[in-house]
């Protein structure tokens, strides 16, 4: 019966393959990453008209004391300074 259900409902297969309806750890608000990871803020970047990408910006531990208590503007300016930026792409099946 599984192949029959997959044939009728192909979106069902993608849900079970990628499990993108689950947010792990459970009962966590991923819009507030500062509660999960130190020195982290939630930002949105507009890459082109009509396309917005959500990101978490985490500064390294060496800049942790400098970042403590800073607002979102400080994190946005930190993206443009001379420090290197590492981009981690988690794929399409998970959450940030």
mmCIF file of N, CA, C and O in Angstrom:
data_model
loop_
_atom_site.group_PDB
_atom_site.id
_atom_site.type_symbol
_atom_site.label_atom_id
_atom_site.label_comp_id
_atom_site.label_asym_id
_atom_site.label_seq_id
_atom_site.Cartn_x
_atom_site.Cartn_y
_atom_site.Cartn_z
ATOM 1 N N UNK A 1 0.808 -1.201 0.000
ATOM 2 C CA UNK A 1 0.000 0.000 0.000
ATOM 3 C C UNK A 1 0.861 1.279 0.000
ATOM 4 O O UNK A 1 0.388 2.318 -0.427
ATOM 5 N N UNK A 2 2.112 1.178 0.462
ATOM 6 C CA UNK A 2 2.985 2.357 0.500
ATOM 7 C C UNK A 2 3.264 2.900 -0.899
ATOM 8 O O UNK A 2 3.120 4.105 -1.129
ATOM 9 N N UNK A 3 3.639 2.071 -1.882
ATOM 10 C CA UNK A 3 3.847 2.611 -3.230
ATOM 11 C C UNK A 3 2.591 3.265 -3.798
ATOM 12 O O UNK A 3 2.669 4.281 -4.484
ATOM 13 N N UNK A 4 1.438 2.708 -3.501
ATOM 14 C CA UNK A 4 0.184 3.288 -3.969
ATOM 15 C C UNK A 4 -0.041 4.675 -3.353
ATOM 16 O O UNK A 4 -0.416 5.620 -4.046
ATOM 17 N N UNK A 5 0.216 4.821 -2.070
ATOM 18 C CA UNK A 5 0.059 6.118 -1.397
ATOM 19 C C UNK A 5 1.060 7.146 -1.922
ATOM 20 O O UNK A 5 0.720 8.314 -2.105
ATOM 21 N N UNK A 6 2.289 6.711 -2.185
ATOM 22 C CA UNK A 6 3.302 7.615 -2.728
ATOM 23 C C UNK A 6 2.902 8.075 -4.117
ATOM 24 O O UNK A 6 3.091 9.241 -4.485
ATOM 25 N N UNK A 7 2.339 7.175 -4.899
ATOM 26 C CA UNK A 7 1.890 7.527 -6.252
ATOM 27 C C UNK A 7 0.740 8.539 -6.207
ATOM 28 O O UNK A 7 0.693 9.474 -6.986
ATOM 29 N N UNK A 8 -0.147 8.376 -5.259
ATOM 30 C CA UNK A 8 -1.283 9.297 -5.125
ATOM 31 C C UNK A 8 -0.881 10.643 -4.511
ATOM 32 O O UNK A 8 -1.415 11.682 -4.880
ATOM 33 N N UNK A 9 0.030 10.591 -3.554
ATOM 34 C CA UNK A 9 0.433 11.795 -2.816
ATOM 35 C C UNK A 9 1.958 11.946 -2.831
ATOM 36 O O UNK A 9 2.631 11.608 -1.857
ATOM 37 N N UNK A 10 2.555 12.446 -3.928
ATOM 38 C CA UNK A 10 4.018 12.549 -4.005
ATOM 39 C C UNK A 10 4.607 13.492 -2.957
ATOM 40 O O UNK A 10 5.739 13.307 -2.513
ATOM 41 N N UNK A 11 3.845 14.491 -2.519
ATOM 42 C CA UNK A 11 4.370 15.390 -1.485
ATOM 43 C C UNK A 11 4.560 14.661 -0.166
ATOM 44 O O UNK A 11 5.390 15.044 0.660
ATOM 45 N N UNK A 12 3.815 13.582 0.019
ATOM 46 C CA UNK A 12 3.965 12.773 1.227
ATOM 47 C C UNK A 12 5.366 12.176 1.310
ATOM 48 O O UNK A 12 5.974 12.138 2.380
ATOM 49 N N UNK A 13 5.889 11.750 0.170
ATOM 50 C CA UNK A 13 7.233 11.172 0.132
ATOM 51 C C UNK A 13 8.276 12.197 0.552
ATOM 52 O O UNK A 13 9.161 11.893 1.355
ATOM 53 N N UNK A 14 8.168 13.416 0.027
ATOM 54 C CA UNK A 14 9.165 14.430 0.382
ATOM 55 C C UNK A 14 9.098 14.774 1.860
ATOM 56 O O UNK A 14 10.120 15.038 2.479
ATOM 57 N N UNK A 15 7.926 14.764 2.430
ATOM 58 C CA UNK A 15 7.796 15.032 3.877
ATOM 59 C C UNK A 15 8.541 13.992 4.693
ATOM 60 O O UNK A 15 9.205 14.304 5.664
ATOM 61 N N UNK A 16 8.424 12.724 4.290
ATOM 62 C CA UNK A 16 9.059 11.664 5.062
ATOM 63 C C UNK A 16 10.541 11.497 4.748
ATOM 64 O O UNK A 16 11.298 11.022 5.575
ATOM 65 N N UNK A 17 10.964 11.881 3.572
ATOM 66 C CA UNK A 17 12.382 11.805 3.233
ATOM 67 C C UNK A 17 13.153 12.908 3.947
ATOM 68 O O UNK A 17 14.183 12.685 4.578
ATOM 69 N N UNK A 18 12.640 14.154 3.863
ATOM 70 C CA UNK A 18 13.365 15.296 4.420
ATOM 71 C C UNK A 18 12.956 15.639 5.845
ATOM 72 O O UNK A 18 13.693 16.312 6.554
ATOM 73 N N UNK A 19 11.801 15.212 6.273
ATOM 74 C CA UNK A 19 11.299 15.481 7.625
ATOM 75 C C UNK A 19 11.362 16.967 7.980
ATOM 76 O O UNK A 19 11.663 17.342 9.106
ATOM 77 N N UNK A 20 11.082 17.834 6.984
ATOM 78 C CA UNK A 20 11.192 19.263 7.235
ATOM 79 C C UNK A 20 10.038 19.831 8.044
ATOM 80 O O UNK A 20 10.020 21.003 8.342
ATOM 81 N N UNK A 21 9.102 18.993 8.432
ATOM 82 C CA UNK A 21 8.029 19.445 9.305
ATOM 83 C C UNK A 21 8.428 19.330 10.776
ATOM 84 O O UNK A 21 7.736 19.839 11.648
ATOM 85 N N UNK A 22 9.560 18.688 11.055
ATOM 86 C CA UNK A 22 10.053 18.568 12.420
ATOM 87 C C UNK A 22 11.049 19.682 12.730
ATOM 88 O O UNK A 22 11.884 20.013 11.902
ATOM 89 N N UNK A 23 10.957 20.243 13.887
ATOM 90 C CA UNK A 23 11.928 21.228 14.362
ATOM 91 C C UNK A 23 12.598 20.639 15.599
ATOM 92 O O UNK A 23 11.974 20.483 16.639
ATOM 93 N N UNK A 24 13.846 20.257 15.443
ATOM 94 C CA UNK A 24 14.569 19.622 16.545
ATOM 95 C C UNK A 24 15.655 20.547 17.041
ATOM 96 O O UNK A 24 16.352 21.125 16.226
ATOM 97 N N UNK A 25 15.853 20.775 18.291
ATOM 98 C CA UNK A 25 15.136 20.193 19.425
ATOM 99 C C UNK A 25 13.703 20.700 19.493
ATOM 100 O O UNK A 25 13.401 21.814 19.097
ATOM 101 N N UNK A 26 12.829 19.855 19.993
ATOM 102 C CA UNK A 26 11.408 20.155 20.024
ATOM 103 C C UNK A 26 11.111 21.336 20.945
ATOM 104 O O UNK A 26 11.827 21.591 21.902
ATOM 105 N N UNK A 27 10.038 22.043 20.655
ATOM 106 C CA UNK A 27 9.546 23.172 21.449
ATOM 107 C C UNK A 27 10.577 24.292 21.586
ATOM 108 O O UNK A 27 10.711 24.913 22.627
ATOM 109 N N UNK A 28 11.332 24.534 20.524
ATOM 110 C CA UNK A 28 12.350 25.577 20.512
ATOM 111 C C UNK A 28 11.949 26.645 19.512
ATOM 112 O O UNK A 28 11.496 26.335 18.419
ATOM 113 N N UNK A 29 12.131 27.909 19.892
ATOM 114 C CA UNK A 29 11.821 29.019 18.999
ATOM 115 C C UNK A 29 13.092 29.386 18.237
ATOM 116 O O UNK A 29 13.978 30.042 18.777
ATOM 117 N N UNK A 30 13.176 28.965 16.962
ATOM 118 C CA UNK A 30 14.376 29.201 16.169
ATOM 119 C C UNK A 30 14.476 30.639 15.682
ATOM 120 O O UNK A 30 15.460 31.017 15.090
ATOM 121 N N UNK A 31 13.447 31.446 15.934
ATOM 122 C CA UNK A 31 13.527 32.870 15.608
ATOM 123 C C UNK A 31 14.314 33.632 16.656
ATOM 124 O O UNK A 31 14.657 34.783 16.471
ATOM 125 N N UNK A 32 14.629 32.975 17.781
ATOM 126 C CA UNK A 32 15.398 33.598 18.864
ATOM 127 C C UNK A 32 16.643 32.764 19.143
ATOM 128 O O UNK A 32 16.750 32.085 20.152
ATOM 129 N N UNK A 33 17.625 32.781 18.223
ATOM 130 C CA UNK A 33 18.798 31.917 18.380
ATOM 131 C C UNK A 33 19.672 32.283 19.572
ATOM 132 O O UNK A 33 20.437 31.459 20.042
ATOM 133 N N UNK A 34 19.562 33.517 20.060
ATOM 134 C CA UNK A 34 20.375 33.913 21.206
ATOM 135 C C UNK A 34 20.052 33.084 22.444
ATOM 136 O O UNK A 34 20.874 32.992 23.363
ATOM 137 N N UNK A 35 18.889 32.450 22.462
ATOM 138 C CA UNK A 35 18.542 31.562 23.571
ATOM 139 C C UNK A 35 19.209 30.203 23.443
ATOM 140 O O UNK A 35 19.313 29.466 24.414
ATOM 141 N N UNK A 36 19.677 29.865 22.233
ATOM 142 C CA UNK A 36 20.302 28.573 21.966
ATOM 143 C C UNK A 36 21.822 28.654 21.870
ATOM 144 O O UNK A 36 22.528 27.785 22.351
ATOM 145 N N UNK A 37 22.309 29.706 21.186
ATOM 146 C CA UNK A 37 23.735 29.828 20.875
ATOM 147 C C UNK A 37 24.211 31.219 21.309
ATOM 148 O O UNK A 37 23.583 32.218 20.971
ATOM 149 N N UNK A 38 25.306 31.280 22.030
ATOM 150 C CA UNK A 38 25.840 32.564 22.468
ATOM 151 C C UNK A 38 26.271 33.427 21.287
ATOM 152 O O UNK A 38 26.740 32.913 20.274
ATOM 153 N N UNK A 39 26.130 34.739 21.426
ATOM 154 C CA UNK A 39 26.602 35.720 20.436
ATOM 155 C C UNK A 39 25.997 35.492 19.054
ATOM 156 O O UNK A 39 26.684 35.539 18.048
ATOM 157 N N UNK A 40 24.696 35.245 19.000
ATOM 158 C CA UNK A 40 24.009 34.944 17.746
ATOM 159 C C UNK A 40 22.750 35.795 17.624
ATOM 160 O O UNK A 40 22.042 35.997 18.602
ATOM 161 N N UNK A 41 22.479 36.278 16.410
ATOM 162 C CA UNK A 41 21.235 36.986 16.128
ATOM 163 C C UNK A 41 20.613 36.435 14.852
ATOM 164 O O UNK A 41 21.301 35.861 14.010
ATOM 165 N N UNK A 42 19.325 36.623 14.720
ATOM 166 C CA UNK A 42 18.575 36.213 13.545
ATOM 167 C C UNK A 42 18.480 37.403 12.605
ATOM 168 O O UNK A 42 18.001 38.467 12.999
ATOM 169 N N UNK A 43 18.959 37.263 11.366
ATOM 170 C CA UNK A 43 18.915 38.332 10.375
ATOM 171 C C UNK A 43 18.231 37.832 9.112
ATOM 172 O O UNK A 43 18.140 36.629 8.883
ATOM 173 N N UNK A 44 17.794 38.763 8.282
ATOM 174 C CA UNK A 44 17.235 38.437 6.971
ATOM 175 C C UNK A 44 17.950 39.285 5.936
ATOM 176 O O UNK A 44 18.035 40.506 6.078
ATOM 177 N N UNK A 45 18.488 38.646 4.908
ATOM 178 C CA UNK A 45 19.189 39.332 3.832
ATOM 179 C C UNK A 45 18.363 39.235 2.552
ATOM 180 O O UNK A 45 17.837 38.174 2.229
ATOM 181 N N UNK A 46 18.268 40.346 1.836
ATOM 182 C CA UNK A 46 17.596 40.345 0.541
ATOM 183 C C UNK A 46 18.658 40.132 -0.526
ATOM 184 O O UNK A 46 19.523 40.976 -0.728
ATOM 185 N N UNK A 47 18.612 38.976 -1.183
ATOM 186 C CA UNK A 47 19.645 38.628 -2.163
ATOM 187 C C UNK A 47 19.337 39.198 -3.535
ATOM 188 O O UNK A 47 20.234 39.510 -4.297
ATOM 189 N N UNK A 48 18.062 39.309 -3.862
ATOM 190 C CA UNK A 48 17.597 39.912 -5.110
ATOM 191 C C UNK A 48 16.144 40.302 -4.871
ATOM 192 O O UNK A 48 15.540 39.868 -3.893
ATOM 193 N N UNK A 49 15.571 41.123 -5.720
ATOM 194 C CA UNK A 49 14.185 41.546 -5.483
ATOM 195 C C UNK A 49 13.235 40.358 -5.323
ATOM 196 O O UNK A 49 13.200 39.457 -6.151
ATOM 197 N N UNK A 50 12.543 40.351 -4.218
ATOM 198 C CA UNK A 50 11.575 39.294 -3.961
ATOM 199 C C UNK A 50 12.134 38.049 -3.300
ATOM 200 O O UNK A 50 11.397 37.115 -3.021
ATOM 201 N N UNK A 51 13.456 38.006 -3.044
ATOM 202 C CA UNK A 51 14.071 36.833 -2.421
ATOM 203 C C UNK A 51 14.758 37.261 -1.123
ATOM 204 O O UNK A 51 15.707 38.046 -1.140
ATOM 205 N N UNK A 52 14.263 36.747 -0.017
ATOM 206 C CA UNK A 52 14.843 37.047 1.284
ATOM 207 C C UNK A 52 15.332 35.748 1.907
ATOM 208 O O UNK A 52 14.609 34.739 1.901
ATOM 209 N N UNK A 53 16.547 35.765 2.447
ATOM 210 C CA UNK A 53 17.153 34.589 3.047
ATOM 211 C C UNK A 53 17.339 34.851 4.536
ATOM 212 O O UNK A 53 17.905 35.873 4.929
ATOM 213 N N UNK A 54 16.849 33.941 5.352
ATOM 214 C CA UNK A 54 17.044 34.047 6.795
ATOM 215 C C UNK A 54 18.383 33.462 7.180
ATOM 216 O O UNK A 54 18.778 32.408 6.689
ATOM 217 N N UNK A 55 19.110 34.153 8.053
ATOM 218 C CA UNK A 55 20.430 33.677 8.494
ATOM 219 C C UNK A 55 20.560 33.844 10.000
ATOM 220 O O UNK A 55 19.863 34.648 10.613
ATOM 221 N N UNK A 56 21.442 33.079 10.569
ATOM 222 C CA UNK A 56 21.918 33.317 11.928
ATOM 223 C C UNK A 56 23.337 33.822 11.797
ATOM 224 O O UNK A 56 24.156 33.208 11.113
ATOM 225 N N UNK A 57 23.623 34.932 12.425
ATOM 226 C CA UNK A 57 24.988 35.445 12.438
ATOM 227 C C UNK A 57 25.559 35.189 13.823
ATOM 228 O O UNK A 57 25.075 35.720 14.813
ATOM 229 N N UNK A 58 26.588 34.356 13.873
ATOM 230 C CA UNK A 58 27.263 34.011 15.121
ATOM 231 C C UNK A 58 28.693 34.503 15.035
ATOM 232 O O UNK A 58 29.414 34.162 14.109
ATOM 233 N N UNK A 59 29.089 35.314 15.998
ATOM 234 C CA UNK A 59 30.478 35.774 16.019
ATOM 235 C C UNK A 59 31.305 34.764 16.806
ATOM 236 O O UNK A 59 30.784 34.084 17.690
ATOM 237 N N UNK A 60 32.592 34.630 16.487
ATOM 238 C CA UNK A 60 33.434 33.646 17.185
ATOM 239 C C UNK A 60 33.625 34.017 18.652
ATOM 240 O O UNK A 60 33.424 35.165 19.054
ATOM 241 N N UNK A 61 34.027 33.038 19.422
ATOM 242 C CA UNK A 61 34.244 33.245 20.846
ATOM 243 C C UNK A 61 35.247 34.336 21.152
ATOM 244 O O UNK A 61 35.147 35.015 22.176
ATOM 245 N N UNK A 62 36.230 34.541 20.257
ATOM 246 C CA UNK A 62 37.234 35.578 20.477
ATOM 247 C C UNK A 62 36.628 36.983 20.450
ATOM 248 O O UNK A 62 37.196 37.910 21.001
ATOM 249 N N UNK A 63 35.466 37.130 19.804
ATOM 250 C CA UNK A 63 34.769 38.423 19.779
ATOM 251 C C UNK A 63 33.534 38.413 20.674
ATOM 252 O O UNK A 63 32.728 39.331 20.641
ATOM 253 N N UNK A 64 33.406 37.379 21.478
ATOM 254 C CA UNK A 64 32.233 37.234 22.333
ATOM 255 C C UNK A 64 32.048 38.367 23.313
ATOM 256 O O UNK A 64 30.939 38.868 23.502
ATOM 257 N N UNK A 65 33.133 38.800 23.963
ATOM 258 C CA UNK A 65 33.034 39.896 24.933
ATOM 259 C C UNK A 65 32.613 41.188 24.244
ATOM 260 O O UNK A 65 31.830 41.973 24.782
ATOM 261 N N UNK A 66 33.104 41.400 23.040
ATOM 262 C CA UNK A 66 32.754 42.592 22.264
ATOM 263 C C UNK A 66 31.285 42.557 21.821
ATOM 264 O O UNK A 66 30.617 43.588 21.779
ATOM 265 N N UNK A 67 30.763 41.379 21.529
ATOM 266 C CA UNK A 67 29.396 41.235 21.026
ATOM 267 C C UNK A 67 28.349 41.248 22.128
ATOM 268 O O UNK A 67 27.186 41.527 21.864
ATOM 269 N N UNK A 68 28.765 40.967 23.347
ATOM 270 C CA UNK A 68 27.804 40.857 24.443
ATOM 271 C C UNK A 68 27.047 42.163 24.645
ATOM 272 O O UNK A 68 27.627 43.226 24.785
ATOM 273 N N UNK A 69 25.731 42.089 24.611
ATOM 274 C CA UNK A 69 24.890 43.252 24.842
ATOM 275 C C UNK A 69 24.673 44.139 23.622
ATOM 276 O O UNK A 69 23.998 45.156 23.725
ATOM 277 N N UNK A 70 25.235 43.762 22.484
ATOM 278 C CA UNK A 70 25.104 44.580 21.276
ATOM 279 C C UNK A 70 23.748 44.333 20.615
ATOM 280 O O UNK A 70 23.151 43.271 20.775
ATOM 281 N N UNK A 71 23.304 45.314 19.847
ATOM 282 C CA UNK A 71 22.039 45.177 19.138
ATOM 283 C C UNK A 71 22.261 44.594 17.740
ATOM 284 O O UNK A 71 23.396 44.324 17.340
ATOM 285 N N UNK A 72 21.163 44.435 17.023
ATOM 286 C CA UNK A 72 21.229 43.824 15.692
ATOM 287 C C UNK A 72 22.077 44.642 14.736
ATOM 288 O O UNK A 72 22.770 44.088 13.890
ATOM 289 N N UNK A 73 22.076 45.944 14.867
ATOM 290 C CA UNK A 73 22.867 46.812 13.980
ATOM 291 C C UNK A 73 24.366 46.490 14.087
ATOM 292 O O UNK A 73 25.075 46.466 13.096
ATOM 293 N N UNK A 74 24.843 46.223 15.290
ATOM 294 C CA UNK A 74 26.253 45.883 15.475
ATOM 295 C C UNK A 74 26.602 44.611 14.704
ATOM 296 O O UNK A 74 27.640 44.528 14.055
ATOM 297 N N UNK A 75 25.723 43.611 14.759
ATOM 298 C CA UNK A 75 25.963 42.356 14.047
ATOM 299 C C UNK A 75 25.969 42.573 12.537
ATOM 300 O O UNK A 75 26.760 41.979 11.821
ATOM 301 N N UNK A 76 25.073 43.432 12.046
ATOM 302 C CA UNK A 76 25.043 43.728 10.612
ATOM 303 C C UNK A 76 26.330 44.411 10.175
ATOM 304 O O UNK A 76 26.885 44.101 9.124
ATOM 305 N N UNK A 77 26.842 45.333 10.989
ATOM 306 C CA UNK A 77 28.098 46.015 10.665
ATOM 307 C C UNK A 77 29.286 45.060 10.775
ATOM 308 O O UNK A 77 30.260 45.185 10.037
ATOM 309 N N UNK A 78 29.200 44.086 11.677
ATOM 310 C CA UNK A 78 30.282 43.108 11.830
ATOM 311 C C UNK A 78 30.427 42.227 10.592
ATOM 312 O O UNK A 78 31.504 41.716 10.312
ATOM 313 N N UNK A 79 29.333 42.064 9.831
ATOM 314 C CA UNK A 79 29.429 41.286 8.589
ATOM 315 C C UNK A 79 30.277 41.992 7.540
ATOM 316 O O UNK A 79 30.815 41.355 6.636
ATOM 317 N N UNK A 80 30.395 43.318 7.643
ATOM 318 C CA UNK A 80 31.118 44.095 6.629
ATOM 319 C C UNK A 80 32.536 44.444 7.040
ATOM 320 O O UNK A 80 33.252 45.092 6.280
ATOM 321 N N UNK A 81 32.986 44.033 8.224
ATOM 322 C CA UNK A 81 34.345 44.386 8.633
ATOM 323 C C UNK A 81 35.368 43.432 8.014
ATOM 324 O O UNK A 81 35.040 42.594 7.191
ATOM 325 N N UNK A 82 36.604 43.545 8.402
ATOM 326 C CA UNK A 82 37.696 42.798 7.764
ATOM 327 C C UNK A 82 37.794 41.336 8.210
ATOM 328 O O UNK A 82 38.588 40.589 7.661
ATOM 329 N N UNK A 83 36.993 40.905 9.166
ATOM 330 C CA UNK A 83 37.057 39.524 9.630
ATOM 331 C C UNK A 83 36.445 38.591 8.587
ATOM 332 O O UNK A 83 35.476 38.945 7.925
ATOM 333 N N UNK A 84 36.996 37.380 8.444
ATOM 334 C CA UNK A 84 36.444 36.437 7.464
ATOM 335 C C UNK A 84 35.062 35.947 7.887
ATOM 336 O O UNK A 84 34.730 35.926 9.073
ATOM 337 N N UNK A 85 34.268 35.550 6.911
ATOM 338 C CA UNK A 85 32.927 35.022 7.142
ATOM 339 C C UNK A 85 32.887 33.588 6.638
ATOM 340 O O UNK A 85 33.311 33.301 5.524
ATOM 341 N N UNK A 86 32.378 32.686 7.466
ATOM 342 C CA UNK A 86 32.212 31.291 7.078
ATOM 343 C C UNK A 86 30.724 31.058 6.902
ATOM 344 O O UNK A 86 29.934 31.336 7.791
ATOM 345 N N UNK A 87 30.349 30.544 5.752
ATOM 346 C CA UNK A 87 28.945 30.278 5.466
ATOM 347 C C UNK A 87 28.714 28.777 5.566
ATOM 348 O O UNK A 87 29.374 27.987 4.895
ATOM 349 N N UNK A 88 27.785 28.398 6.418
ATOM 350 C CA UNK A 88 27.422 27.000 6.573
ATOM 351 C C UNK A 88 26.028 26.799 5.988
ATOM 352 O O UNK A 88 25.068 27.441 6.424
ATOM 353 N N UNK A 89 25.907 25.956 5.003
ATOM 354 C CA UNK A 89 24.631 25.666 4.372
ATOM 355 C C UNK A 89 24.156 24.295 4.852
ATOM 356 O O UNK A 89 24.774 23.289 4.562
ATOM 357 N N UNK A 90 23.071 24.282 5.584
ATOM 358 C CA UNK A 90 22.612 23.060 6.224
ATOM 359 C C UNK A 90 21.816 22.140 5.319
ATOM 360 O O UNK A 90 21.518 21.012 5.681
ATOM 361 N N UNK A 91 21.440 22.588 4.136
ATOM 362 C CA UNK A 91 20.645 21.766 3.242
ATOM 363 C C UNK A 91 19.174 22.128 3.335
ATOM 364 O O UNK A 91 18.792 23.038 4.055
ATOM 365 N N UNK A 92 18.336 21.393 2.645
ATOM 366 C CA UNK A 92 16.925 21.753 2.595
ATOM 367 C C UNK A 92 16.058 20.952 3.545
ATOM 368 O O UNK A 92 14.869 21.166 3.600
ATOM 369 N N UNK A 93 16.626 20.063 4.299
ATOM 370 C CA UNK A 93 15.813 19.206 5.153
ATOM 371 C C UNK A 93 15.797 19.607 6.601
ATOM 372 O O UNK A 93 15.109 18.996 7.398
ATOM 373 N N UNK A 94 16.526 20.630 6.988
ATOM 374 C CA UNK A 94 16.600 20.983 8.384
ATOM 375 C C UNK A 94 16.223 22.416 8.653
ATOM 376 O O UNK A 94 15.717 23.117 7.797
ATOM 377 N N UNK A 95 16.464 22.828 9.848
ATOM 378 C CA UNK A 95 16.214 24.207 10.238
ATOM 379 C C UNK A 95 17.532 24.858 10.571
ATOM 380 O O UNK A 95 18.544 24.193 10.785
ATOM 381 N N UNK A 96 17.502 26.190 10.607
ATOM 382 C CA UNK A 96 18.726 26.881 10.981
ATOM 383 C C UNK A 96 19.076 26.552 12.398
ATOM 384 O O UNK A 96 20.137 26.596 12.845
#
